[in-house]
Short mmCIF file of C-alpha atoms in Angstrom, two decimals:
data_model
loop_
_atom_site.label_atom_id
_atom_site.label_comp_id
_atom_site.label_asym_id
_atom_site.label_seq_id
_atom_site.Cartn_x
_atom_site.Cartn_y
_atom_site.Cartn_z
CA MET A 6 95.90 79.14 121.16
CA ARG A 7 94.22 82.55 122.13
CA ARG A 8 98.28 83.76 122.33
CA ARG A 9 99.02 81.96 118.96
CA LEU A 10 96.29 83.50 117.61
CA GLY A 11 97.31 86.64 119.11
CA SER A 12 99.03 88.14 115.45
CA VAL A 13 97.35 89.64 113.00
CA ARG A 14 99.36 87.69 110.68
CA ALA A 15 98.21 84.49 112.21
CA ARG A 16 94.80 85.35 112.21
CA ALA A 17 94.82 86.39 108.35
CA ALA A 18 95.97 83.22 107.39
CA LEU A 19 94.13 81.15 109.29
CA GLY A 20 91.09 83.62 107.89
CA ALA A 21 92.06 83.28 104.81
CA THR A 22 92.93 79.67 103.99
CA LEU A 23 89.53 78.88 105.90
CA VAL A 24 88.05 80.77 103.68
CA VAL A 25 89.45 78.98 100.90
CA ALA A 26 88.60 76.02 102.20
CA VAL A 27 84.80 76.62 102.45
CA ALA A 28 84.94 77.91 98.66
CA LEU A 29 87.48 74.42 97.73
CA VAL A 30 85.08 72.15 99.30
CA ALA A 31 81.76 74.29 97.89
CA ALA A 32 83.65 74.07 94.41
CA GLY A 33 84.56 69.97 95.17
CA THR A 34 81.42 68.91 95.70
CA ALA A 35 79.72 71.17 92.77
CA VAL A 36 82.38 69.08 90.37
CA LEU A 37 82.05 65.29 91.63
CA LEU A 38 77.85 66.14 91.41
CA ALA A 39 78.05 67.93 88.33
CA LEU A 40 80.75 64.80 87.44
CA GLU A 41 78.47 61.96 88.84
CA SER A 42 75.35 63.83 87.17
CA SER A 43 76.92 63.70 83.85
CA LEU A 44 78.20 60.29 83.65
CA ARG A 45 74.87 58.64 85.54
CA GLY A 46 73.02 60.48 82.08
CA GLN A 47 75.42 58.78 79.45
CA ALA A 48 75.26 55.22 81.38
CA GLY A 49 71.71 55.99 81.12
CA ALA A 50 71.58 56.59 77.55
CA GLN A 51 73.28 53.87 76.85
CA ALA A 52 71.44 51.45 78.65
CA ASP A 53 67.70 53.26 76.83
CA ARG A 54 69.89 53.08 73.14
CA ALA A 55 70.26 49.16 74.77
CA ALA A 56 67.15 48.52 75.71
CA ARG A 57 65.32 50.18 72.64
CA GLU A 58 67.46 48.08 70.44
CA VAL A 59 65.83 45.17 72.14
CA ALA A 60 62.63 46.43 71.96
CA ALA A 61 62.66 47.07 68.07
CA GLU A 62 63.27 43.58 67.95
CA LEU A 63 60.64 42.49 69.44
CA ALA A 64 58.36 44.54 67.77
CA ALA A 65 59.81 43.02 64.41
CA GLY A 66 58.58 39.52 65.58
CA HIS A 67 61.76 38.16 66.38
CA ALA A 68 61.86 34.97 68.46
CA TYR A 69 63.06 35.13 72.73
CA ASP A 70 66.21 33.21 71.62
CA ARG A 71 67.23 35.27 68.08
CA LEU A 72 67.49 38.48 70.18
CA SER A 73 70.62 40.47 70.48
CA LEU A 74 71.23 39.35 74.13
CA ASP A 75 75.48 38.35 74.19
CA ASP A 76 77.22 41.54 75.29
CA GLU A 77 77.82 40.79 78.28
CA ASP A 78 78.37 44.51 79.40
CA ARG A 79 74.61 45.35 78.96
CA PRO A 80 72.65 43.17 80.31
CA VAL A 81 69.03 42.50 79.47
CA GLN A 82 65.54 41.36 80.63
CA VAL A 83 62.48 40.92 78.74
CA VAL A 84 59.14 40.47 80.82
CA THR A 85 55.71 39.31 80.32
CA GLU A 86 53.10 41.99 81.74
CA ASP A 87 52.64 39.42 85.12
CA GLY A 88 56.22 39.87 85.74
CA THR A 89 57.23 36.23 84.16
CA LEU A 90 60.56 36.53 82.84
CA VAL A 91 60.70 35.10 78.73
CA ALA A 92 64.09 36.43 77.92
CA ALA A 93 67.60 37.64 79.92
CA THR A 94 71.32 37.90 78.53
CA GLU A 95 73.20 34.32 78.84
CA GLY A 96 75.88 34.21 81.39
CA LEU A 97 73.72 36.66 83.89
CA GLU A 98 73.76 35.06 87.75
CA ARG A 99 72.21 37.81 89.50
CA ILE A 100 70.50 40.83 89.20
CA SER A 101 68.77 43.58 90.99
CA GLY A 102 67.21 47.12 90.45
CA THR A 103 64.72 46.15 87.87
CA GLY A 104 61.49 44.50 89.75
CA THR A 105 62.54 40.63 88.05
CA ASP A 106 65.20 39.09 90.22
CA ALA A 107 64.81 36.06 87.34
CA VAL A 108 68.06 35.18 85.73
CA ARG A 109 66.23 31.74 83.79
CA PRO A 110 62.82 32.21 81.07
CA ALA A 111 60.38 30.01 83.05
CA PRO A 112 59.73 27.27 81.13
CA GLY A 113 56.89 27.37 78.96
CA ALA A 114 57.16 30.86 78.94
CA ALA A 115 58.11 31.73 75.02
CA ARG A 116 54.76 30.07 74.06
CA ALA A 117 53.08 32.99 76.20
CA THR A 118 50.75 34.44 74.37
CA ALA A 119 47.89 35.95 76.55
CA ARG A 120 47.35 39.87 76.76
CA ALA A 121 45.52 41.64 79.38
CA GLY A 122 46.76 45.16 78.85
CA HIS A 123 49.70 46.16 77.57
CA ALA A 124 53.99 46.20 79.74
CA ALA A 125 54.93 49.32 80.76
CA PRO A 126 57.80 50.25 82.83
CA THR A 127 57.55 49.96 86.79
CA PRO A 128 59.31 51.96 88.20
CA ASP A 129 58.10 51.99 91.68
CA ASP A 130 61.22 53.22 93.27
CA GLU A 131 62.12 55.89 90.56
CA ASP A 132 62.04 59.39 90.64
CA ASP A 133 63.30 60.19 87.21
CA ALA A 134 61.48 58.04 84.25
CA ASP A 135 60.70 60.26 81.34
CA GLY A 136 57.32 61.55 80.33
CA GLY A 137 54.43 61.57 81.83
CA GLY A 138 52.00 58.54 81.14
CA ASP A 139 48.82 59.70 79.21
CA ALA A 140 46.99 57.17 77.40
CA SER A 141 48.69 59.02 74.44
CA SER A 142 51.81 57.41 75.30
CA VAL A 143 50.81 53.72 75.36
CA PRO A 144 52.02 51.79 72.46
CA ARG A 145 49.82 50.22 69.64
CA PRO A 146 50.79 47.01 68.40
CA GLY A 147 54.17 46.80 67.34
CA GLU A 148 55.57 50.32 68.41
CA ILE A 149 57.68 50.85 71.63
CA GLY A 150 56.58 53.10 74.43
CA GLU A 151 58.10 57.10 74.41
CA ASP A 152 58.54 57.02 78.22
CA THR A 153 61.86 55.02 80.11
CA ALA A 154 62.49 54.41 83.73
CA PHE A 155 65.51 54.61 85.06
CA ARG A 156 66.73 52.41 88.72
CA ASP A 157 70.04 52.05 89.93
CA GLY A 158 71.16 48.79 90.57
CA SER A 159 73.43 45.54 90.20
CA ALA A 160 73.80 42.32 87.95
CA THR A 161 76.33 39.65 88.30
CA VAL A 162 77.15 38.32 84.53
CA ASP A 163 80.12 35.16 84.50
CA GLY A 164 81.36 35.62 87.65
CA ASP A 165 81.75 39.54 87.65
CA THR A 166 79.77 41.96 89.82
CA ALA A 167 79.14 45.61 88.51
CA ASP A 168 76.87 48.48 89.37
CA TYR A 169 74.37 49.46 86.48
CA ARG A 170 72.13 51.67 85.30
CA PHE A 171 68.94 50.61 84.00
CA ALA A 172 66.65 51.62 81.71
CA SER A 173 62.94 50.08 81.21
CA VAL A 174 61.11 50.30 77.98
CA SER A 175 57.51 49.10 76.65
CA VAL A 176 56.71 47.75 73.72
CA GLU A 177 53.36 45.65 72.02
CA THR A 178 53.72 43.21 69.80
CA ASP A 179 50.99 41.61 67.95
CA ASP A 180 51.82 37.75 68.88
CA ARG A 181 53.25 38.04 72.42
CA GLY A 182 51.17 40.63 73.76
CA ALA A 183 52.92 43.54 76.12
CA LEU A 184 56.52 43.12 77.28
CA ALA A 185 58.78 44.95 79.31
CA VAL A 186 62.94 45.23 78.18
CA HIS A 187 65.61 46.18 80.60
CA ALA A 188 68.59 47.03 79.74
CA GLY A 189 71.63 47.98 82.05
CA ALA A 190 74.35 49.80 81.36
CA PRO A 191 77.74 49.63 83.66
CA LEU A 192 78.75 52.50 86.10
CA SER A 193 82.75 51.32 86.05
CA SER A 194 83.42 54.41 84.81
CA GLU A 195 81.30 56.83 86.56
CA HIS A 196 82.88 55.01 89.40
CA SER A 197 86.09 55.33 88.50
CA ALA A 198 86.02 59.44 86.98
CA VAL A 199 84.76 60.53 90.92
CA GLY A 200 87.33 58.51 92.35
CA THR A 201 89.96 59.43 90.95
CA ALA A 202 88.67 63.13 91.25
CA LEU A 203 88.03 62.28 94.43
CA THR A 204 91.41 61.87 95.31
CA VAL A 205 93.04 64.69 93.61
CA MET A 206 90.71 66.99 94.99
CA LEU A 207 91.54 65.10 98.65
CA ILE A 208 95.47 65.54 97.41
CA GLY A 209 95.59 68.80 95.91
CA PHE A 210 93.63 71.20 98.45
CA PRO A 211 95.74 70.74 101.81
CA LEU A 212 98.60 71.62 99.07
CA LEU A 213 96.69 74.61 97.73
CA LEU A 214 95.26 75.41 101.27
CA ALA A 215 99.27 75.22 102.46
CA VAL A 216 100.39 77.54 99.79
CA VAL A 217 97.96 79.86 100.43
CA ALA A 218 98.46 80.31 104.11
CA GLY A 219 102.14 80.28 103.68
CA VAL A 220 101.82 83.22 101.05
CA THR A 221 99.52 85.27 103.26
CA TRP A 222 101.99 84.81 106.28
CA LEU A 223 104.29 86.58 103.80
CA VAL A 224 102.56 89.09 102.44
CA THR A 225 100.81 90.22 105.29
CA ARG A 226 104.31 89.68 106.82
CA ARG A 227 105.42 92.04 104.36
CA ALA A 228 102.55 94.53 104.77
CA LEU A 229 103.11 95.00 108.89
CA ARG A 230 106.56 95.76 108.45
CA PRO A 231 106.45 99.64 108.68
CA VAL A 232 103.49 99.36 111.37
CA GLU A 233 106.02 97.82 113.68
CA GLY A 234 108.30 100.19 112.45
CA ILE A 235 105.94 102.63 114.31
CA ARG A 236 105.34 100.11 117.34
CA ARG A 237 108.53 100.93 117.76
CA GLU A 238 109.85 104.30 117.27
CA MET A 239 106.19 104.76 119.27
CA ALA A 240 107.87 103.03 122.47
CA ALA A 241 110.92 104.72 121.78
CA ILE A 242 109.39 108.29 121.97
CA THR A 243 107.35 106.80 124.81
CA ALA A 244 110.13 105.78 126.59
CA SER A 245 112.95 108.68 126.21
CA ALA A 246 109.49 111.37 126.69
CA ASP A 247 111.11 113.11 123.07
CA LEU A 248 108.39 114.59 121.15
CA ALA A 249 110.37 115.94 118.75
CA ARG A 250 111.04 112.37 117.01
CA ARG A 251 108.58 111.20 114.40
CA VAL A 252 107.62 107.68 113.11
CA PRO A 253 108.63 106.73 109.78
CA GLU A 254 106.56 107.45 106.70
CA PRO A 255 106.44 104.52 104.05
CA ASP A 256 107.36 105.39 100.72
CA THR A 257 103.76 104.01 99.09
CA HIS A 258 100.10 105.67 99.29
CA ASP A 259 98.26 102.81 101.61
CA GLU A 260 97.07 102.93 105.15
CA VAL A 261 100.16 102.09 106.77
CA ALA A 262 101.45 105.65 105.76
CA ARG A 263 98.72 107.25 106.29
CA LEU A 264 99.14 105.97 109.70
CA ALA A 265 102.14 106.89 110.15
CA ARG A 266 101.91 110.65 108.50
CA THR A 267 98.24 111.44 110.73
CA THR A 268 101.15 110.12 113.85
CA ASN A 269 103.55 112.22 113.27
CA GLU A 270 100.34 114.91 112.67
CA THR A 271 100.01 113.95 115.87
CA LEU A 272 102.99 114.32 117.37
CA THR A 273 103.19 117.19 116.00
CA ALA A 274 99.85 118.74 117.73
CA LEU A 275 101.57 116.97 121.16
CA GLN A 276 104.90 118.59 120.77
CA THR A 277 103.06 122.27 120.35
CA ALA A 278 100.57 121.31 123.05
CA VAL A 279 103.46 120.55 125.88
CA GLU A 280 105.63 123.22 124.48
CA ARG A 281 102.29 126.18 124.65
CA GLN A 282 101.62 124.36 127.96
CA ARG A 283 105.30 124.06 129.36
CA ARG A 284 105.16 128.41 128.27
CA PHE A 285 101.93 128.49 129.59
CA VAL A 286 103.24 128.02 133.26
CA ALA A 287 107.26 129.74 132.70
CA ASP A 288 104.53 132.66 132.06
CA ALA A 289 102.35 132.33 134.12
CA SER A 290 104.87 131.97 137.47
CA HIS A 291 106.72 134.80 135.88
CA GLU A 292 104.08 137.56 135.76
CA LEU A 293 102.55 135.41 139.85
CA ARG A 294 106.31 136.51 141.05
CA SER A 295 106.64 139.88 140.24
CA PRO A 296 103.61 141.15 142.38
CA ILE A 297 103.74 138.82 145.34
CA ALA A 298 107.11 139.95 145.59
CA SER A 299 106.39 143.74 145.71
CA LEU A 300 103.18 142.35 147.87
CA ARG A 301 105.38 140.32 150.24
CA THR A 302 108.42 143.23 149.94
CA GLN A 303 105.36 145.87 151.19
CA LEU A 304 104.61 143.40 153.83
CA GLU A 305 107.60 143.95 155.20
CA VAL A 306 108.20 147.18 155.43
CA GLY A 307 104.77 147.55 156.84
CA ALA A 308 106.00 145.10 159.66
CA ALA A 309 108.89 146.91 160.69
CA HIS A 310 108.01 150.56 159.86
CA PRO A 311 103.83 150.67 160.41
CA GLY A 312 104.25 153.99 158.82
CA LEU A 313 105.52 153.13 155.80
CA LEU A 314 102.87 150.57 154.58
CA ASP A 315 101.75 151.18 151.01
CA VAL A 316 97.86 150.23 151.59
CA PRO A 317 97.07 151.22 148.07
CA GLY A 318 99.93 149.93 146.49
CA ALA A 319 99.23 146.53 148.56
CA VAL A 320 95.56 146.38 147.39
CA GLU A 321 96.74 147.61 143.84
CA ASP A 322 99.54 143.96 144.13
CA THR A 323 96.39 142.06 145.45
CA VAL A 324 93.91 142.56 142.93
CA ARG A 325 96.09 142.12 140.11
CA LEU A 326 96.91 138.94 141.68
CA GLN A 327 93.15 138.89 141.92
CA ASP A 328 93.03 139.17 138.17
CA LEU A 329 95.28 136.98 136.95
CA ALA A 330 94.41 133.85 139.25
CA ALA A 331 91.11 134.33 137.15
CA ASP A 332 92.45 134.36 133.56
CA LEU A 333 94.83 131.84 135.15
CA LEU A 334 91.53 129.89 136.18
CA LEU A 335 89.63 130.96 132.94
CA LEU A 336 92.46 129.19 130.82
CA ALA A 337 92.62 126.35 132.18
CA ARG A 338 89.05 125.62 131.74
CA LEU A 339 89.15 126.49 128.52
CA ASP A 340 91.99 124.53 127.64
CA ALA A 341 90.43 121.11 129.89
CA GLY A 342 87.04 121.60 126.56
CA GLU A 343 84.79 123.37 128.93
CA ARG A 344 81.50 124.38 126.45
CA PRO A 345 79.97 127.30 126.90
CA ALA A 346 75.73 126.86 128.08
CA ASP A 347 73.51 127.03 125.19
CA ALA A 348 71.39 130.37 126.66
CA ARG A 349 70.60 133.23 124.24
CA VAL A 350 72.42 136.01 125.32
CA ASP A 351 71.30 139.15 124.22
CA LEU A 352 75.07 140.97 122.23
CA ALA A 353 73.26 144.48 122.54
CA ALA A 354 72.06 144.51 126.08
CA LEU A 355 75.71 143.12 127.17
CA VAL A 356 77.37 145.95 125.46
CA ARG A 357 75.30 148.37 126.82
CA GLU A 358 75.95 146.52 130.25
CA ALA A 359 79.78 146.73 129.52
CA THR A 360 80.00 150.21 128.89
CA ALA A 361 77.86 151.17 131.49
CA GLN A 362 81.14 151.33 133.85
CA ARG A 363 83.61 152.52 131.24
CA SER A 364 83.82 156.56 130.68
CA GLY A 365 84.23 157.71 127.03
CA VAL A 366 82.81 154.55 125.22
CA ARG A 367 80.14 155.19 122.13
CA VAL A 368 77.69 152.24 121.45
CA ASP A 369 75.58 151.54 118.39
CA ALA A 370 74.06 148.50 118.85
CA GLU A 371 71.08 146.52 117.54
CA PRO A 372 69.52 143.78 119.30
CA VAL A 373 71.15 140.09 118.31
CA GLU A 374 70.92 137.35 120.16
CA VAL A 375 73.36 134.45 120.02
CA ALA A 376 73.95 131.61 121.88
CA GLY A 377 76.53 130.53 124.29
CA SER A 378 77.51 131.68 128.00
CA ARG A 379 76.88 135.06 129.08
CA GLY A 380 79.37 135.28 131.29
CA GLN A 381 82.12 134.29 128.63
CA LEU A 382 80.69 136.50 125.94
CA GLY A 383 81.01 139.22 129.23
CA ARG A 384 84.35 138.73 129.94
CA VAL A 385 85.28 139.28 126.12
CA LEU A 386 83.56 142.21 125.67
CA ALA A 387 85.38 143.67 129.05
CA ASN A 388 88.45 142.45 127.85
CA LEU A 389 88.17 143.92 124.57
CA LEU A 390 87.31 146.90 126.16
CA ASP A 391 89.83 147.10 128.31
CA ASN A 392 92.34 147.11 125.21
CA ALA A 393 90.60 149.81 123.58
CA ARG A 394 90.45 152.28 126.35
CA ARG A 395 93.94 151.91 126.94
CA HIS A 396 95.67 152.61 123.60
CA ALA A 397 92.79 155.25 122.66
CA ARG A 398 93.55 158.59 123.06
CA GLU A 399 90.20 159.88 123.28
CA GLU A 400 87.15 157.99 121.97
CA VAL A 401 86.37 153.91 121.65
CA THR A 402 83.19 153.03 119.53
CA VAL A 403 81.61 149.74 120.01
CA SER A 404 79.08 148.09 117.61
CA VAL A 405 77.01 145.77 117.34
CA ARG A 406 74.73 144.96 114.29
CA ARG A 407 73.47 141.92 112.36
CA ASP A 408 75.74 140.24 109.70
CA ASN A 409 73.83 138.48 106.97
CA GLY A 410 77.20 137.08 104.86
CA PRO A 411 77.11 134.72 102.25
CA ASP A 412 78.15 131.84 104.53
CA GLY A 413 74.62 132.34 107.05
CA ARG A 414 73.31 134.75 109.30
CA TRP A 415 76.12 136.14 111.84
CA ALA A 416 76.61 138.48 114.92
CA LEU A 417 79.10 141.25 114.90
CA VAL A 418 80.46 143.29 118.13
CA ALA A 419 83.14 145.81 116.76
CA VAL A 420 85.08 147.65 118.89
CA ALA A 421 87.40 150.64 117.58
CA ASP A 422 89.82 152.59 119.20
CA ASP A 423 91.29 156.17 117.65
CA GLY A 424 95.29 154.75 118.86
CA ASP A 425 98.54 153.59 117.12
CA GLY A 426 96.81 150.30 115.55
CA VAL A 427 98.45 147.03 115.54
CA PRO A 428 100.77 146.51 113.03
CA GLU A 429 99.94 143.38 110.25
CA ALA A 430 102.80 141.93 110.71
CA ASP A 431 101.59 141.49 114.79
CA ARG A 432 98.08 141.27 114.19
CA GLU A 433 98.12 137.07 115.14
CA ARG A 434 100.78 137.50 117.63
CA VAL A 435 98.67 139.27 119.50
CA PHE A 436 96.16 137.04 120.35
CA GLU A 437 98.78 134.55 122.04
CA ARG A 438 99.19 134.15 125.78
CA PHE A 439 101.41 136.74 127.47
CA VAL A 440 102.42 138.86 124.76
CA ARG A 441 102.81 142.31 125.19
CA LEU A 442 103.70 144.04 121.90
CA ASP A 443 104.84 147.68 123.54
CA ALA A 444 108.03 145.97 125.73
CA ALA A 445 108.30 149.40 127.50
CA ARG A 446 105.28 149.66 128.67
CA THR A 447 105.29 148.80 132.46
CA ARG A 448 103.20 145.44 134.31
CA ASP A 449 100.69 147.70 135.41
CA GLU A 450 99.33 149.17 132.78
CA GLY A 451 99.65 146.62 129.86
CA GLY A 452 98.21 144.07 131.84
CA ALA A 453 99.68 140.31 131.98
CA GLY A 454 98.93 139.78 128.83
CA LEU A 455 96.35 137.70 128.66
CA GLY A 456 93.25 139.25 127.86
CA LEU A 457 93.06 139.09 124.10
CA ALA A 458 94.11 135.28 123.99
CA ILE A 459 90.89 134.36 126.37
CA ALA A 460 88.55 136.63 124.01
CA ARG A 461 89.54 134.42 121.08
CA ASP A 462 89.44 131.33 122.74
CA VAL A 463 86.57 132.37 124.37
CA ALA A 464 85.38 133.44 120.40
CA GLU A 465 86.33 129.72 119.14
CA ARG A 466 84.27 127.77 121.47
CA HIS A 467 81.13 129.36 120.53
CA GLY A 468 81.75 129.09 116.98
CA GLY A 469 82.76 132.49 116.06
CA THR A 470 85.88 134.17 115.03
CA LEU A 471 88.26 137.50 116.43
CA THR A 472 89.71 139.10 114.19
CA VAL A 473 91.89 142.79 114.64
CA ARG A 474 92.66 145.24 111.42
CA GLN A 475 93.19 149.10 110.78
CA ALA A 476 90.29 150.72 112.33
CA PRO A 477 88.75 154.23 109.86
CA ALA A 478 90.22 156.47 112.57
CA GLY A 479 93.72 154.65 112.15
CA GLY A 480 93.53 152.67 115.65
CA ALA A 481 93.10 149.16 115.90
CA LEU A 482 89.69 148.03 115.15
CA PHE A 483 88.40 144.33 116.72
CA GLU A 484 85.94 142.78 115.07
CA LEU A 485 83.71 139.46 117.28
CA ARG A 486 82.14 137.51 114.51
CA LEU A 487 79.45 134.82 116.31
CA PRO A 488 77.29 132.93 114.93
CA ALA A 489 73.49 134.13 115.48
CA ALA A 490 70.94 132.51 117.19
#
């Protein structure tokens, strides 16, 4: 069963069918109850009218044998205050529901005139009697009571048994005392109408539910057809490892189209990340190969000819390898999503600490605190200072100030040099990994091309930015903007 309901189409069809079924059952029940109540009300009105017609004849002084009791569809009983039957419809063989089961008047009942009080309907088991039964509703001689009591029962007239709605009214006569008139109206039309409606519902509801289930199944299958195409293409991409492929995008503006577009955007980002990672590995291997080869050559020459060993060169190559390994490790941690520590760092003090070990740097700093990692921010400043000193002709200038821009409070660190600057076309490319704009520079002078890439990654992970533009002196101006603490 779980496998059969495993598809969205099956669950959607079942859910829609259940909802419609509950709604149909509730609506059908309400319709049947309303229909039954309406027809019972009509039958009660007919019975009340028949009872009051007979009561009017009694109030007018008609004798029992001259009453209108010959309607076989409306059985009538007239009883005295003590429950004695004095008149009944001819042909009445059995009756129930009126409180008086007698069907033939008692001998001498027609001559009974004793009156001990007034006769009133006796709705012992009825819950829908009209009126309240106060003193004002007690009929005076020659009047008919205002209240009507209703009961359900059955009667057999001339051998035909049927269910009836009985109405009971009281009448006060001058010579015969208080009498009660019980008249019935048949409920056969109610039973027939309710039965017909129930039959129609029992036949029509299953057909309607089958139509709802089928339409829901077809509509859901049509709606999910693009999803199946997306799934097949994703399975093919996974099997082939070809991230250049894209899933089909339906020409619609619904959720499935947005899913396809988002999937393609995810594939594009994944392809870019994979290609970037491949370039990173290739560039890292290329950068590591040169110092390792140089160091191996020097060691092999030193092993064969100890007097020719270039110890300073070997140390320099080892330091380059150490720095490159540290940069690669930091980049790997940044790519893995390492979050900076949440500590307060004074940028002015950090700049003075970084410039204390470098000559030819002029500092103009005011105290500004930011939240982040002291080690990573120190690495950013060191990379910017090393880059500026590498390209400066005479002097490097560093300034730290608070920048209250329109979008909040920021700390701004500006590192400027008086070199040749960065061409406008290369001001974004310079932050890519392993990029060296001057191809003629040697690796020893130009580094591995990771310093600025690391600096921007760290700045972005601290919620800031790192940009480059032309300095007033004509060189490069690198601006590090971080949220002030």
